[in-house]
Every structure is written in C-alpha cells, then in structure tokens.
Short mmCIF file of C-alpha atoms in Angstrom, two decimals:
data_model
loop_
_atom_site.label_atom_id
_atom_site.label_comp_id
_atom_site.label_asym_id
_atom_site.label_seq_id
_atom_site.Cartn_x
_atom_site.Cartn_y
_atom_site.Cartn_z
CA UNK A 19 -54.70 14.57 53.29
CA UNK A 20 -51.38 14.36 51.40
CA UNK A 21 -48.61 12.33 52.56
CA UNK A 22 -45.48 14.07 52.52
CA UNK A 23 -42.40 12.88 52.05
CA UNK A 24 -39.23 13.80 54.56
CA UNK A 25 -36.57 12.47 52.06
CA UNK A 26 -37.90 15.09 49.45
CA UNK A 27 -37.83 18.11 51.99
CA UNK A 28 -34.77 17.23 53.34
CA UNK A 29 -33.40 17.31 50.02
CA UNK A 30 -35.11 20.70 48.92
CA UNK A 31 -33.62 21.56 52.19
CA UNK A 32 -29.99 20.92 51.36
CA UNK A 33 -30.30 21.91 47.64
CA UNK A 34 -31.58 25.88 49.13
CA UNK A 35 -28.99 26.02 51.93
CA UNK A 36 -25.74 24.93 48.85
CA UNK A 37 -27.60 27.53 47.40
CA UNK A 38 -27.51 30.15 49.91
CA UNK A 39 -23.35 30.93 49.17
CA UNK A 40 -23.05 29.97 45.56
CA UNK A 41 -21.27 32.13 43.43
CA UNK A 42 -22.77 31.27 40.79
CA UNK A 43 -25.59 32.97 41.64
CA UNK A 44 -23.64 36.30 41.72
CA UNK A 45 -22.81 35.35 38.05
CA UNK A 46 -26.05 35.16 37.15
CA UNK A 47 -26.89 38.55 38.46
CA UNK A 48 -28.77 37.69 41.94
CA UNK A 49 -27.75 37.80 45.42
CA UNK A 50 -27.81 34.53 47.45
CA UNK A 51 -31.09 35.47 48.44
CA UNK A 52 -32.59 35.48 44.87
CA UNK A 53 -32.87 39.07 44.62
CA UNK A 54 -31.84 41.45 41.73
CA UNK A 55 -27.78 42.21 42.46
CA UNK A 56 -26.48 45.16 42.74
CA UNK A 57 -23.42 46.49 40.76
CA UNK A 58 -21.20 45.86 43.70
CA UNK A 59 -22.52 42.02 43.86
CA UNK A 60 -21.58 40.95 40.93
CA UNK A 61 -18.38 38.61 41.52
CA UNK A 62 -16.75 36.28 39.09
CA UNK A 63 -15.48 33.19 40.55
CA UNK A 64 -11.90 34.24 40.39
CA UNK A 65 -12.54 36.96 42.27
CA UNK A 66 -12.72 40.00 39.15
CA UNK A 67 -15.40 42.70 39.67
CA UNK A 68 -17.57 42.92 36.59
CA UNK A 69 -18.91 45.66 35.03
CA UNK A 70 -23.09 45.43 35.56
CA UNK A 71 -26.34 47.70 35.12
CA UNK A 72 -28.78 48.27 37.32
CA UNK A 73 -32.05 46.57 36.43
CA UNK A 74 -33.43 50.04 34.66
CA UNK A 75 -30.25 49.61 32.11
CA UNK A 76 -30.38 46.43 29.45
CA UNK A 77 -27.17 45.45 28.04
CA UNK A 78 -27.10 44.76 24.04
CA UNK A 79 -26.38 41.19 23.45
CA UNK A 80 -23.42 42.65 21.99
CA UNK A 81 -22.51 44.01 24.82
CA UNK A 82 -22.84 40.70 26.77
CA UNK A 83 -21.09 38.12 24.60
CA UNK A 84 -18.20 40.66 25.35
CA UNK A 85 -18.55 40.35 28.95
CA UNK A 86 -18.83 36.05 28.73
CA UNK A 87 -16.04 35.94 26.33
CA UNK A 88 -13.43 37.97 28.63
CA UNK A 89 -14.84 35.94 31.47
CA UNK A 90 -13.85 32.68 29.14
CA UNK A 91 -17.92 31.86 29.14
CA UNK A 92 -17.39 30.71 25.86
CA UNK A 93 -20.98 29.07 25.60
CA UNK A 94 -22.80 31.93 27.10
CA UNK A 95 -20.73 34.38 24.95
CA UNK A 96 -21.65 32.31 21.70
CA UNK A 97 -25.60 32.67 22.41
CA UNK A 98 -25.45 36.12 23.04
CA UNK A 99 -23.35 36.78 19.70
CA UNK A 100 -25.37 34.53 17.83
CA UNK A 101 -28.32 36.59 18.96
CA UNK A 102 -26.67 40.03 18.26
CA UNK A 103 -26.01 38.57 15.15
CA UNK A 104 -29.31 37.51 14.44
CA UNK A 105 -31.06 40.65 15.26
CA UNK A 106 -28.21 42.72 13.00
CA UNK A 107 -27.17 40.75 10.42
CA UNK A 108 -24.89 43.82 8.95
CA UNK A 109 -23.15 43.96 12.40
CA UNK A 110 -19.77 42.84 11.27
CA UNK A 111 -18.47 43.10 15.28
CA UNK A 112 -21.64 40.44 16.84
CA UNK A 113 -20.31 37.98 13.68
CA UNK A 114 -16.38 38.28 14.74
CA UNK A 115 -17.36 37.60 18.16
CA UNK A 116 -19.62 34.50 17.12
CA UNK A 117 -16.95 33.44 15.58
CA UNK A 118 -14.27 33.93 17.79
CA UNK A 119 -16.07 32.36 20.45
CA UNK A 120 -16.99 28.79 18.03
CA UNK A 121 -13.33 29.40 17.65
CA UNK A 122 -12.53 28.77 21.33
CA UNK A 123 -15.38 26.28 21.50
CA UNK A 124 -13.60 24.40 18.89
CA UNK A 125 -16.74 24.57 16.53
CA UNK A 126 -14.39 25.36 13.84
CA UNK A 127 -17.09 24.37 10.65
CA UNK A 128 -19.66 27.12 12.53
CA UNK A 129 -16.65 29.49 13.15
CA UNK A 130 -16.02 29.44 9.66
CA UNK A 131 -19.63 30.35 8.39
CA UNK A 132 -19.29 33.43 10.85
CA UNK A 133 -15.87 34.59 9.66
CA UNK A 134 -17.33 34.19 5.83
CA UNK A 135 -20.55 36.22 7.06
CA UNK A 136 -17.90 39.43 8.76
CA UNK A 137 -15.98 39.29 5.29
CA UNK A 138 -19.06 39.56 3.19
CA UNK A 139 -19.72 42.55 5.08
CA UNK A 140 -16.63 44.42 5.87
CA UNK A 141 -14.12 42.81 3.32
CA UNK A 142 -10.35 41.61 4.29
CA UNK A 143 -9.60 43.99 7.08
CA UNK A 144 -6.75 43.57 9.03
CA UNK A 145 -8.60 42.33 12.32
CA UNK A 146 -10.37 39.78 10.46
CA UNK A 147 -7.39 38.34 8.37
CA UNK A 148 -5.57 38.14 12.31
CA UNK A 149 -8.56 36.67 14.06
CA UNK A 150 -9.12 34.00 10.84
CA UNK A 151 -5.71 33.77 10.60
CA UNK A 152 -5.47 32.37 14.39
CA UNK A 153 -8.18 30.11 13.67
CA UNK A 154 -6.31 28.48 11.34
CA UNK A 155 -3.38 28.59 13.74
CA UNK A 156 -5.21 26.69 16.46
CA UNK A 157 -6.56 24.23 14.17
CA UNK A 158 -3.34 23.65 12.54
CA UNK A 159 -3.48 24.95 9.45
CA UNK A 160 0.03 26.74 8.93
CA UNK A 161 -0.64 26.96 5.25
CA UNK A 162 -3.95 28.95 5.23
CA UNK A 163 -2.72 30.55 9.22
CA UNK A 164 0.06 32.24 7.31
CA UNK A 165 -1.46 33.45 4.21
CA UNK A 166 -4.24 35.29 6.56
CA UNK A 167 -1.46 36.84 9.02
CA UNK A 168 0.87 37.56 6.17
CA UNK A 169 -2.00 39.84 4.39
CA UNK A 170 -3.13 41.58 7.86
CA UNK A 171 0.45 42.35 8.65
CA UNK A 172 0.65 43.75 5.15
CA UNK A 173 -2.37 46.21 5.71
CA UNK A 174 -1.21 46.86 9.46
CA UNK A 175 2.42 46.80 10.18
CA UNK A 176 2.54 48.64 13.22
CA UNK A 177 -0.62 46.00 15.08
CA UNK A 178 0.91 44.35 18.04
CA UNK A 179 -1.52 41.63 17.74
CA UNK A 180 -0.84 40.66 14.28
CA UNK A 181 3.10 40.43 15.18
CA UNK A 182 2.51 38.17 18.18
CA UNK A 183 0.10 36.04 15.84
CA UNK A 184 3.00 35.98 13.39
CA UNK A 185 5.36 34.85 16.17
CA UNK A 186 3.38 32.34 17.18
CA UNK A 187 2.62 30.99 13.85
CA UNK A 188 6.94 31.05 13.39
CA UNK A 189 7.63 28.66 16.54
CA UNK A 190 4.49 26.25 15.85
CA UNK A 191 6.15 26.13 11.88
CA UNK A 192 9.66 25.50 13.79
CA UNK A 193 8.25 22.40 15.67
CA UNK A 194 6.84 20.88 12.80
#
C-alpha cells in the first residue's frame, strides 16, 4: 500500500482553495471552478469588462494581441502578434502590433526588425512614421524621434496622435 503524505495534501489543499477566487482565472477565460467562462465572467483585475466569445467563436491572434495590449499584457500581446505575424507575413497590422508591444517591453533591437518588416510592406505611412517615431522617443533618440514625427505630421496634419507625439517630443527636447 502507498504511504501518503499529509504535508503534500494539505498543500494541494491550500493551492485549490487560493485557487477557488483568483482572478486570474477569469483572465484566462475559466470560472473559479475550471469551467469554460461565460462572456459575462470575464473580469480584468481592475475591474474592466472584456469583450469575449463563446467557446463556438475563435478569436484571430490578431484579434487577441489587441485585447492583451489594451489590457497592458504586453507579453501575452507580443506572442499572439508574433503568431499573427507568423501565419500572415503580408499583415502589415499583426507586425505594428509586434512591434509596438517589444516597444513597451523595451525589446527595442526586436521592435525594430518588426517596424522594418510593416515598412517593407506598406511603405512610410503616417501611422508607422508616429508609432516608430515614439519608439525612438522612449528610447531617447530625439534625432531619429523627430525626423519620423516630422514626416507623419507632413502626410497627416490634421492626426491628433501625431500632434501629441510632436508635443511630447518638444518638452523631452526642452529638458535636455
């Protein structure tokens, strides 16, 4: 006969009932009781509803490195854009958002290859001059941050981002 252990259950124990109320399990799409979730049980930490599918529905991984990045999952929104970008390698939005999020991951060398791959395929356009642009920016590259806004403010004037990007750029220049 086998000798159990009542250290280990206790611990399995404690480990199941910690559990029982984590959130985190919402995150991950089940319910405490490690059932599918419903729409309505999907709860980010903070409190924000977000958007889900029922089982029947798969998301894109498109779709899903949206979903991490506005929920700041940086790391989970970087495997699903790598992986959108993988699977389309013409799909100029899955390599902004790769880069973007190595951007706020600080992966800066990987966010670069990603920014070079969305330019090959869709040329300078304004939202990838901003979003390179404010990669230089956070890095702290005013020289290279500034050439990149300049250009996308060129080809879109009126783009709120762009302007705020620009502004931004201005004071960090100032402080220097």
């Amino acid at each position: 006969m086998a000798k159990t252990h009542p250290s280990l259950s206790l611990v399995c124990a404690a480990l199941a009932l910690g559990l029982a109320g984590c959130e985190t399990l919402a995150v991950a799409g089940l319910k405490p009781s490690g059932e599918p979730a419903t729409a309505a049980a999907l709860v980010l930490p903070d409190g924000a509803a977000v958007a889900t599918r029922s089982p029947e529905q798969p998301r894109s991984d498109l779709d899903l490195g949206k979903e991490h990045f506005r929920a700041e999952n940086y790391g989970l929104a970087e495997l699903h854009f790598r992986k959108a970008a993988e699977a389309s390698s013409g799909d100029v939005e899955a390599w902004l958002g790769l880069a973007a999020a190595y951007d706020k991951l600080r992966r800066f060398e990987l966010a670069d290859r990603a920014y070079a791959r969305a330019f090959k395929i869709a040329g300078p356009t304004p939202e990838l001059l901003n979003n390179r642009g404010y990669s230089y920016m956070l890095r702290g590259d005013v020289k290279r941050a500034s050439r990149d806004l300049a250009e996308a403010s060129l080809k879109d004037p009126g783009d709120e981002r762009i302007r705020n990007n620009l502004r931004a750029l201005d004071e960090r220049a100032r402080r220097l």
